[in-house]
XYZ file of C-alpha atoms in Angstrom:
672
model
C 0.128 -13.345 -40.321
C -2.260 -10.436 -40.670
C -3.395 -8.387 -37.688
C -6.944 -9.720 -38.082
C -5.736 -13.327 -38.129
C -3.572 -12.642 -35.055
C -6.570 -11.188 -33.193
C -8.716 -14.201 -34.166
C -6.002 -16.551 -32.928
C -5.886 -14.765 -29.581
C -9.654 -14.866 -29.231
C -9.712 -18.591 -30.011
C -7.044 -19.188 -27.369
C -9.720 -18.830 -24.687
C -10.881 -22.342 -25.593
C -7.600 -23.720 -24.228
C -7.798 -21.786 -20.968
C -5.951 -18.612 -21.964
C -7.085 -15.126 -21.052
C -7.050 -13.350 -24.429
C -6.415 -9.878 -22.975
C -3.552 -11.133 -20.786
C -2.171 -13.208 -23.660
C -2.092 -10.156 -25.926
C -0.326 -8.094 -23.241
C 2.186 -10.772 -22.309
C 3.053 -11.744 -25.887
C 3.718 -8.068 -26.604
C 5.897 -7.874 -23.517
C 7.700 -11.094 -24.491
C 8.562 -9.602 -27.902
C 9.924 -6.548 -26.075
C 11.974 -8.893 -23.878
C 13.445 -10.542 -26.978
C 14.342 -7.127 -28.419
C 15.986 -6.059 -25.157
C 18.042 -9.243 -24.869
C 19.174 -8.958 -28.475
C 20.095 -5.262 -28.133
C 22.017 -5.941 -24.928
C 23.982 -8.644 -26.756
C 24.606 -6.349 -29.740
C 26.161 -3.644 -27.562
C 28.406 -6.248 -25.916
C 26.918 -6.572 -22.430
C 27.980 -9.742 -20.601
C 24.546 -10.646 -19.208
C 22.057 -9.617 -21.930
C 19.327 -11.722 -20.269
C 19.210 -9.200 -17.410
C 17.811 -6.626 -19.851
C 14.894 -8.979 -20.530
C 14.258 -9.381 -16.795
C 13.999 -5.601 -16.532
C 11.399 -5.496 -19.316
C 9.215 -8.062 -17.538
C 9.545 -6.146 -14.273
C 8.971 -2.652 -15.702
C 6.010 -3.341 -18.017
C 2.703 -1.863 -16.818
C -0.822 -1.503 -18.267
C -0.832 2.341 -18.180
C 1.728 4.872 -19.389
C 1.934 6.718 -16.094
C 2.603 3.510 -14.174
C 5.116 2.409 -16.812
C 7.004 5.694 -16.549
C 7.129 5.747 -12.763
C 8.038 2.094 -12.322
C 10.766 2.406 -14.970
C 12.231 5.359 -13.094
C 12.313 3.501 -9.781
C 13.590 0.373 -11.520
C 16.558 2.327 -12.842
C 17.101 4.308 -9.640
C 16.887 1.203 -7.437
C 19.286 -0.667 -9.715
C 21.772 2.216 -9.586
C 21.743 2.398 -5.779
C 21.787 -1.380 -5.368
C 24.623 -1.845 -7.845
C 26.718 0.759 -6.034
C 25.981 -0.948 -2.716
C 26.969 -4.334 -4.158
C 30.276 -2.977 -5.442
C 31.042 -1.395 -2.063
C 30.212 -4.640 -0.231
C 32.552 -6.673 -2.446
C 35.382 -4.151 -2.043
C 34.982 -3.925 1.735
C 34.739 -7.718 2.173
C 37.825 -8.182 -0.041
C 37.181 -11.880 -0.600
C 36.037 -12.707 2.947
C 32.732 -14.518 2.420
C 31.550 -14.079 6.023
C 32.006 -10.302 5.887
C 30.253 -10.209 2.529
C 27.257 -12.138 3.874
C 27.058 -9.950 6.986
C 27.165 -6.729 4.969
C 24.601 -8.063 2.534
C 22.272 -9.081 5.382
C 22.466 -5.600 6.895
C 21.852 -3.871 3.553
C 18.913 -6.083 2.564
C 17.427 -5.753 6.050
C 17.556 -1.962 5.846
C 16.001 -1.951 2.356
C 13.223 -4.329 3.444
C 12.434 -2.147 6.456
C 12.401 1.108 4.491
C 10.381 -0.472 1.689
C 7.644 -1.422 4.150
C 7.376 2.215 5.244
C 6.934 3.409 1.667
C 4.184 2.885 -0.881
C 3.697 1.782 -4.471
C 6.678 2.121 -6.835
C 8.806 3.986 -4.290
C 8.673 0.881 -2.098
C 9.486 -1.262 -5.132
C 12.573 0.819 -5.939
C 13.859 0.581 -2.367
C 13.459 -3.193 -2.230
C 15.011 -3.507 -5.681
C 18.058 -1.666 -4.338
C 18.337 -4.451 -1.754
C 18.409 -7.438 -4.073
C 20.287 -5.610 -6.858
C 23.227 -5.505 -4.465
C 22.916 -9.311 -4.209
C 23.091 -9.706 -7.994
C 26.425 -7.898 -8.053
C 27.930 -9.198 -4.812
C 26.900 -12.851 -5.195
C 27.310 -13.419 -8.929
C 30.710 -11.762 -8.759
C 31.788 -14.549 -6.429
C 33.249 -12.038 -3.994
C 36.103 -11.204 -6.382
C 37.023 -7.476 -6.206
C 38.950 -7.737 -9.485
C 35.848 -7.990 -11.655
C 33.275 -6.246 -9.501
C 33.381 -2.931 -11.402
C 32.855 -4.709 -14.711
C 29.905 -6.654 -13.312
C 28.441 -3.523 -11.743
C 28.522 -1.587 -15.009
C 27.048 -4.598 -16.797
C 24.178 -4.762 -14.314
C 23.510 -1.040 -14.662
C 23.549 -0.920 -18.470
C 21.437 -4.051 -18.897
C 18.833 -2.429 -16.631
C 19.034 0.763 -18.673
C 18.585 -1.188 -21.914
C 15.566 -3.009 -20.524
C 13.971 0.201 -19.229
C 14.401 1.954 -22.581
C 12.865 -0.946 -24.525
C 9.988 -1.292 -22.025
C 9.286 2.439 -22.277
C 9.322 2.500 -26.092
C 7.142 -0.572 -26.562
C 4.864 0.343 -23.677
C 4.438 3.925 -24.870
C 3.297 2.706 -28.258
C 0.719 0.208 -27.016
C -0.501 1.214 -23.554
C -3.229 3.817 -22.902
C -2.340 7.158 -21.344
C -4.542 6.774 -18.272
C -7.698 5.241 -16.929
C -10.508 6.458 -14.750
C -9.581 6.334 -11.093
C -11.422 3.343 -9.578
C -14.032 4.235 -7.000
C -14.506 7.818 -8.166
C -18.237 7.359 -8.779
C -18.609 5.195 -5.685
C -17.187 7.904 -3.438
C -19.674 10.420 -4.863
C -22.563 8.018 -4.313
C -21.377 7.435 -0.760
C -21.257 11.198 -0.300
C -24.817 11.549 -1.639
C -25.969 8.835 0.743
C -24.225 10.628 3.605
C -25.948 13.922 2.782
C -29.327 12.190 2.934
C -28.366 10.739 6.319
C -27.519 14.214 7.590
C -30.882 15.443 6.311
C -32.602 12.663 8.250
C -30.491 13.467 11.304
C -31.584 17.096 11.261
C -35.217 16.076 11.670
C -34.398 13.360 14.219
C -32.260 15.711 16.289
C -35.033 18.299 16.314
C -37.451 15.774 17.741
C -34.815 14.996 20.391
C -36.204 11.634 21.410
C -35.246 11.382 25.053
C -34.112 7.754 24.931
C -31.845 8.218 21.924
C -30.393 11.419 23.380
C -29.736 9.824 26.723
C -27.823 6.921 25.268
C -25.869 8.921 22.716
C -27.307 7.092 19.719
C -27.140 8.653 16.276
C -28.861 8.052 12.956
C -26.448 5.355 11.776
C -26.097 2.016 13.518
C -22.827 0.060 13.919
C -23.586 -2.231 10.972
C -24.298 0.684 8.637
C -21.171 2.530 9.773
C -19.048 -0.578 9.196
C -20.533 -1.009 5.713
C -19.688 2.604 4.765
C -16.151 2.365 6.126
C -15.624 -0.971 4.379
C -16.640 0.545 1.045
C -14.298 3.511 1.554
C -11.439 1.217 2.608
C -11.818 -0.908 -0.537
C -11.702 2.205 -2.715
C -8.750 3.740 -0.883
C -6.683 0.552 -1.131
C -6.548 0.775 -4.930
C -5.618 4.436 -5.209
C -1.819 4.279 -4.913
C -1.156 2.740 -8.315
C -3.446 5.246 -10.016
C -1.484 8.154 -8.539
C 1.590 7.067 -10.486
C 3.171 8.787 -13.418
C 1.467 12.168 -13.632
C 0.781 15.264 -11.583
C -2.859 15.163 -12.683
C -3.343 11.647 -11.312
C -1.712 12.565 -8.021
C -3.962 15.599 -7.649
C -7.061 13.535 -8.401
C -6.121 10.783 -5.951
C -5.240 13.302 -3.254
C -8.580 15.083 -3.724
C -10.432 11.767 -3.561
C -8.648 10.834 -0.322
C -9.469 14.254 1.102
C -13.137 13.706 0.268
C -13.049 10.274 1.926
C -11.527 11.809 5.071
C -14.223 14.478 5.334
C -16.856 11.755 4.983
C -15.261 9.793 7.830
C -15.382 12.938 9.947
C -19.073 13.351 9.078
C -19.791 9.695 9.891
C -18.173 10.125 13.295
C -20.291 13.226 13.895
C -23.460 11.401 12.821
C -22.562 8.618 15.260
C -22.649 11.204 18.061
C -25.565 13.252 16.687
C -28.296 13.419 19.310
C -30.919 15.809 20.569
C -28.384 17.198 23.027
C -26.570 18.912 20.186
C -29.592 21.077 19.348
C -29.925 24.570 20.816
C -33.310 26.238 21.427
C -32.615 28.578 18.477
C -32.784 25.689 15.986
C -36.238 25.570 14.364
C -38.301 23.178 12.302
C -38.030 25.553 9.337
C -34.219 25.271 9.500
C -34.391 21.480 9.628
C -36.713 21.473 6.608
C -34.384 23.792 4.681
C -31.408 21.583 5.483
C -33.248 18.447 4.378
C -34.344 19.979 1.054
C -30.921 21.452 0.250
C -29.079 18.210 1.056
C -31.527 16.147 -1.010
C -30.875 18.478 -3.958
C -27.099 18.175 -3.514
C -27.335 14.377 -3.241
C -29.402 14.149 -6.424
C -26.889 16.294 -8.318
C -23.969 14.158 -7.116
C -25.673 11.019 -8.384
C -26.697 12.377 -11.779
C -23.991 14.842 -12.899
C -20.200 14.389 -13.229
C -19.080 17.634 -11.525
C -22.150 19.531 -10.322
C -21.090 22.913 -8.982
C -24.752 23.446 -8.057
C -24.266 20.775 -5.384
C -21.746 23.094 -3.697
C -24.333 25.878 -3.653
C -26.941 23.525 -2.162
C -24.464 22.475 0.527
C -23.781 26.126 1.295
C -27.527 26.721 1.766
C -27.735 23.753 4.128
C -24.691 25.000 6.013
C -26.221 28.437 6.479
C -29.459 26.910 7.812
C -27.586 24.666 10.281
C -26.884 27.434 12.820
C -27.734 26.167 16.272
C -27.140 22.481 15.505
C -23.831 21.624 17.137
C -20.967 21.214 14.671
C -23.270 20.733 11.673
C -22.094 23.929 9.995
C -18.459 22.873 10.246
C -19.196 19.367 8.930
C -21.229 20.599 5.957
C -18.690 23.307 5.190
C -15.840 20.773 5.130
C -17.808 18.477 2.830
C -18.455 21.372 0.447
C -14.761 22.348 0.410
C -13.634 18.761 -0.232
C -16.206 18.285 -3.000
C -15.134 21.498 -4.689
C -11.480 20.404 -4.577
C -12.523 17.041 -6.019
C -14.329 18.718 -8.912
C -11.317 20.976 -9.560
C -9.009 17.927 -9.715
C -11.414 16.176 -12.095
C -11.234 19.187 -14.445
C -7.410 18.817 -14.771
C -6.838 22.180 -13.081
C -4.409 22.664 -10.177
C -5.901 23.545 -6.816
C -5.444 27.283 -6.110
C -2.784 28.026 -3.505
C -5.301 29.714 -1.221
C -8.008 27.074 -1.509
C -9.338 26.049 1.889
C -9.062 22.344 1.008
C -5.308 22.661 1.551
C -6.104 22.920 5.264
C -7.101 19.237 5.161
C -3.866 17.258 4.855
C -3.764 13.726 3.481
C -1.522 11.685 5.769
C -1.077 7.978 5.077
C -0.399 5.157 7.488
C 3.201 3.965 7.822
C 3.544 0.394 9.054
C 6.346 0.781 11.616
C 5.567 -2.561 13.229
C 5.667 -4.424 9.908
C 8.787 -2.519 8.813
C 10.703 -3.472 11.940
C 9.692 -7.108 11.595
C 10.576 -7.141 7.875
C 14.016 -5.686 8.621
C 14.780 -8.246 11.338
C 13.392 -11.125 9.258
C 15.400 -10.184 6.166
C 18.624 -9.747 8.139
C 18.187 -13.038 10.025
C 17.271 -15.085 6.954
C 20.089 -13.747 4.763
C 22.680 -14.060 7.536
C 21.704 -17.626 8.515
C 21.539 -18.963 4.955
C 24.693 -17.055 4.045
C 26.460 -18.530 7.063
C 25.537 -22.042 5.927
C 26.831 -21.199 2.450
C 30.085 -19.820 3.846
C 30.635 -22.917 5.996
C 29.713 -25.508 3.353
C 31.091 -23.758 0.275
C 28.203 -25.127 -1.835
C 28.515 -23.803 -5.364
C 24.781 -23.139 -5.683
C 24.688 -21.170 -2.438
C 25.041 -17.856 -4.274
C 21.944 -18.503 -6.387
C 20.003 -19.682 -3.346
C 20.958 -16.537 -1.440
C 20.090 -14.380 -4.455
C 16.614 -15.906 -4.649
C 16.144 -15.506 -0.909
C 17.130 -11.829 -1.046
C 14.287 -11.228 -3.515
C 11.806 -13.216 -1.427
C 12.477 -11.458 1.894
C 12.216 -7.983 0.354
C 9.580 -7.938 -2.388
C 7.046 -10.153 -0.612
C 7.514 -8.736 2.897
C 4.687 -6.220 2.397
C 2.195 -8.837 1.135
C -0.848 -9.719 3.231
C 0.034 -13.429 3.333
C 3.532 -14.128 1.977
C 3.482 -17.757 3.180
C 0.523 -18.407 0.866
C 2.110 -16.381 -1.969
C 5.348 -18.390 -1.716
C 3.500 -21.475 -2.968
C 2.909 -19.850 -6.331
C 6.417 -18.389 -6.386
C 7.963 -21.821 -5.764
C 5.809 -23.342 -8.511
C 6.726 -20.540 -10.919
C 10.432 -20.821 -10.254
C 10.286 -24.603 -10.659
C 8.548 -24.158 -14.024
C 11.089 -21.538 -15.060
C 13.992 -23.777 -14.065
C 12.477 -26.619 -16.099
C 12.054 -24.434 -19.197
C 15.627 -23.142 -18.811
C 16.985 -26.684 -18.510
C 15.173 -27.639 -21.740
C 16.999 -24.832 -23.553
C 20.360 -25.671 -21.944
C 20.142 -29.415 -22.650
C 18.378 -29.689 -26.000
C 19.207 -26.486 -27.916
C 22.326 -24.706 -26.719
C 24.686 -27.676 -27.284
C 24.007 -27.265 -31.024
C 24.756 -23.519 -31.107
C 27.831 -22.540 -33.083
C 28.003 -18.938 -31.855
C 26.785 -16.705 -29.034
C 24.321 -15.120 -31.475
C 22.720 -18.506 -32.060
C 22.468 -19.024 -28.299
C 20.685 -15.681 -27.938
C 18.295 -16.486 -30.787
C 17.585 -19.946 -29.332
C 16.406 -18.276 -26.125
C 13.561 -16.461 -27.902
C 11.071 -19.372 -28.212
C 11.490 -20.126 -24.507
C 10.758 -16.495 -23.646
C 7.509 -16.832 -25.617
C 6.722 -20.086 -23.763
C 7.026 -18.095 -20.546
C 4.491 -15.595 -21.883
C 2.051 -18.435 -22.604
C 2.423 -19.791 -19.077
C 1.870 -16.274 -17.728
C -1.438 -16.042 -19.634
C -3.041 -19.399 -18.828
C -5.544 -19.438 -15.982
C -3.850 -22.439 -14.334
C -0.343 -20.940 -14.294
C -1.001 -17.182 -14.332
C -0.199 -16.667 -10.632
C 3.193 -18.331 -11.121
C 3.923 -16.921 -14.582
C 5.922 -13.851 -13.608
C 8.387 -15.825 -11.481
C 8.628 -18.415 -14.227
C 9.687 -15.779 -16.759
C 12.211 -14.175 -14.417
C 13.865 -17.520 -13.631
C 14.037 -18.500 -17.312
C 16.116 -15.395 -17.955
C 18.124 -15.631 -14.741
C 19.238 -19.176 -15.625
C 19.892 -18.611 -19.344
C 23.265 -16.858 -19.485
C 24.418 -17.148 -23.131
C 28.196 -17.478 -22.695
C 30.036 -19.062 -25.646
C 31.548 -21.599 -26.108
C 28.916 -23.484 -24.185
C 29.932 -26.581 -22.258
C 26.985 -28.808 -21.309
C 27.281 -30.075 -17.736
C 24.152 -31.887 -16.587
C 25.209 -32.011 -12.967
C 26.093 -28.329 -12.766
C 22.914 -27.175 -14.547
C 20.765 -29.339 -12.282
C 22.588 -27.993 -9.255
C 21.973 -24.392 -10.375
C 18.305 -25.111 -11.084
C 17.941 -26.656 -7.639
C 19.701 -23.671 -6.038
C 17.326 -21.255 -7.761
C 14.262 -23.120 -6.500
C 15.640 -23.344 -2.952
C 15.589 -19.518 -2.751
C 11.773 -19.270 -2.484
C 11.761 -22.405 -0.305
C 14.057 -20.620 2.116
C 11.781 -17.582 1.820
C 8.794 -19.735 2.769
C 10.623 -20.958 5.868
C 11.608 -17.379 6.752
C 8.023 -16.109 6.557
C 6.721 -19.159 8.382
C 9.188 -19.260 11.276
C 10.949 -15.874 11.563
C 8.503 -13.222 12.817
C 5.609 -14.699 10.781
C 3.418 -12.342 8.758
C -0.245 -12.915 9.624
C -3.458 -10.972 9.212
C -3.912 -11.059 12.979
C -0.438 -9.590 13.443
C -1.165 -6.759 11.018
C -4.416 -6.001 12.841
C -2.620 -5.977 16.191
C -0.019 -3.574 14.795
C -2.654 -1.206 13.428
C -4.529 -1.215 16.724
C -1.369 -0.508 18.673
C -0.409 2.374 16.388
C -3.847 3.975 16.725
C -3.659 3.772 20.521
C -0.073 5.050 20.414
C -1.310 8.032 18.375
C -3.848 8.805 21.100
C -1.111 8.620 23.723
C 1.008 11.057 21.713
C -1.940 13.422 21.393
C -2.496 13.330 25.165
C 1.193 13.960 25.864
C 1.658 16.833 23.395
C 0.726 20.397 24.449
C -2.114 21.878 22.436
C -0.040 24.704 20.954
C 2.430 22.212 19.431
C -0.163 19.587 18.462
C -0.763 19.253 14.718
C -4.371 18.162 15.064
C -5.155 17.895 11.348
C -2.170 15.662 10.631
C -2.858 13.312 13.527
C -6.558 13.128 12.671
C -5.846 12.382 8.999
C -3.405 9.628 9.966
C -5.976 8.101 12.330
C -8.546 8.161 9.516
C -6.238 6.259 7.191
C -5.318 3.740 9.867
C -9.013 3.205 10.531
C -9.546 2.355 6.853
C -6.558 0.004 6.820
C -7.801 -1.674 10.009
C -11.251 -2.279 8.518
C -9.839 -3.506 5.209
C -7.381 -5.886 6.876
C -10.037 -7.221 9.258
C -12.230 -8.116 6.269
C -9.663 -10.816 5.457
C -10.892 -12.642 8.565
C -14.663 -12.109 8.456
C -17.434 -9.546 8.094
C -17.978 -9.560 11.852
C -14.281 -8.833 12.409
C -14.554 -5.867 10.031
C -17.559 -4.541 11.928
C -15.687 -4.893 15.220
C -12.724 -3.080 13.682
C -14.996 -0.246 12.552
C -16.505 0.034 16.049
C -13.072 0.067 17.685
C -11.630 2.523 15.168
C -14.507 4.952 15.563
C -14.133 4.620 19.330
C -10.478 5.630 18.954
C -11.516 8.688 16.934
C -14.029 9.615 19.616
C -11.324 9.330 22.304
C -9.120 11.516 20.101
C -11.847 14.187 20.143
C -11.996 13.862 23.937
C -8.234 14.420 24.156
C -8.560 17.668 22.199
C -11.403 18.804 24.465
C -9.261 18.084 27.530
C -6.370 20.071 26.059
C -8.716 22.997 25.420
C -10.061 22.782 28.980
C -6.520 22.695 30.331
C -5.905 26.132 28.816
C -9.277 27.623 29.838
C -8.418 29.949 32.725
C -12.109 30.604 33.477
C -12.525 27.094 34.857
C -12.137 26.243 38.510
C -8.864 24.826 39.780
C -10.497 21.476 40.560
C -11.798 21.200 36.973
C -8.358 22.031 35.595
C -6.790 19.387 37.826
C -9.364 16.884 36.589
C -8.532 17.665 32.931
C -4.791 17.304 33.597
C -5.305 14.033 35.452
C -7.413 12.655 32.599
C -4.721 13.585 30.062
C -2.012 11.977 32.176
C -4.097 8.815 32.458
C -4.653 8.735 28.694
C -0.888 8.893 28.175
C -0.759 5.418 29.782
C -3.979 4.229 28.166
C -2.862 0.648 27.287
C -1.782 -0.177 30.853
C -5.253 0.192 32.392
C -7.909 1.658 30.059
C -10.665 1.403 32.682
C -8.877 3.873 34.966
C -9.504 6.662 32.436
C -13.298 6.209 32.593
C -14.026 7.863 35.989
C -11.651 10.725 35.188
C -13.440 11.487 31.897
C -16.907 11.238 33.418
C -15.804 13.386 36.344
C -14.607 16.191 34.068
C -17.809 15.852 31.998
C -19.950 16.311 35.096
C -18.041 19.471 36.051
C -18.469 21.198 32.674
C -21.938 19.909 31.749
C -23.761 23.147 32.565
C -21.280 25.451 30.884
C -20.219 23.287 27.899
C -22.887 20.583 27.356
C -21.645 19.388 23.957
C -18.052 18.947 25.166
C -19.372 17.141 28.237
C -21.339 14.772 25.992
C -18.194 13.975 23.981
C -16.250 13.127 27.152
C -19.072 10.896 28.370
C -19.249 9.070 25.043
C -15.446 8.622 25.015
C -15.595 7.095 28.489
C -18.397 4.824 27.313
C -16.353 3.676 24.318
C -13.275 2.945 26.433
C -15.428 0.801 28.688
C -16.911 -1.124 25.737
C -13.587 -1.635 23.904
C -11.033 -2.174 26.668
C -9.257 -4.934 24.733
C -8.680 -2.561 21.833
C -7.303 0.234 24.012
C -5.057 -2.232 25.836
C -3.149 -2.882 22.558
C 0.523 -2.984 23.513
C 2.369 -4.116 20.373
C 5.802 -2.529 20.170
C 5.814 0.380 17.710
C 9.499 1.027 17.108
């Protein structure tokens, strides 16, 4: 068949419900799987089908992602294989000890994987269930464990090499980072808001100033944060595989963080932040310069002139609170973003390096994943050890994959439905090969060749819109079940039992996610809230000279984005509430820093110092009684209002936010 005829065939496949782009990708991957299985058989590996499983798992749409996932696939397999060998040797044939050790190992890997991101997390979780493939398929026999371990390692290596070669030939080098243009447009919109705020602040409308209202309302703030959260969520995968991509993603996150800081400042921007030295001419200069910068950001890919316009606005902002700092930070972050877009490394002395990018680590979810994985593996393994069911090893193997890989998903109970369907389809396809083709094979080579059409069937199922969500699991189970050992003895009962055992793995996973520390959107939101409040408590308890303000602030920013994004799964109103609560937490964080600074100001009266210390001590126990912090903050604000009016305003606004969001600040979920 010619290339043109092949392309026409793929295009026509859309009439039968296939996605032509996915079909092209998955057929190419399926051919790579066939090559890997054949090569693994040629070199004499006992389980050549494992090489094909590695190809399915390692294949990615971009070269950078392919390279990084292949590395972690190999590294995770190496660590997991070693762990499996050690578990078999230590257990020495005792099934109960083997199950206990396996439960501990998989629990640890699930917990660590939930603290990591992207392909690093994948490699850690792979290390967990790779140990199961060695320990369980070996049957707990130390005599053959080394042979099985080497076989597992070299089949993975074969699959990685084939996936890399085929992928390198057909996948593009990179793609534009998603959201890059959106972040610039958001920045342009923000600059126009600051321009509007400069004129509004100059007018200093008494009502707005008295109530602490800024230019942006809660709905507008929530909309901006929601847009940033959606962009940020997709950045991890695009940081994979190259230093250039990592630099670009880091610069984009830095720019998002500076915009969050500016949004928080705009929320507090009132007439009280204006000094008498600020003039109408300055406000007009700021507005014109920011409009020019915004226009350049919207119309040019990397406009250095926008940096100059921002610098002009910054210079004119003298006498307007923290406006100079905010505009200066935006200019620095934009410049770093433009440098990253030009493929150049950021100079070592560039001021953007002062703005760290610190990502949220889900300690609550990690602890729950660890306990869930340990409990599920131990309980099912205990049943297997007591009953001696032959299919128990395959059931436990499937469960070990379920409780690790899917533990970081938003809704694993829902996902398990597609996994169960995919594994059932895969078991059915494998049974068709075992019952209707393999009995006629006269050699192991023929058995390997007979597998190939069924691998291609898996690719078709993976590409059809009705079965696409279950296709990956279908393909993995086809290969897991098709072990081409010759001479082949057909045993209907045994093959059915193995197929049933394979499908019971995700069923057990569904029960684990449903009944053992269930994963819910509400639970994730509660964990994020608790961690943000816990961060504020840590800030209040840490002396100013040892407090890494930039790191804590950056982590709060990222948790705010995750909170908004997760809350969107419930409703738009929940996302807006999350944005309000998150911004309130950031405002309280600013109040904590002000209190720390006051605590070290020896020019203040002793009563004011005592008030600052009392407020900090109260904030260290914020979840127990949030309302008790309100009079302490307002009391300190009243004492410093004449001398430090802007700091007093921040303390008053923080007290106001605590009063309005007491349920949020009373978050008491256990962190560790």
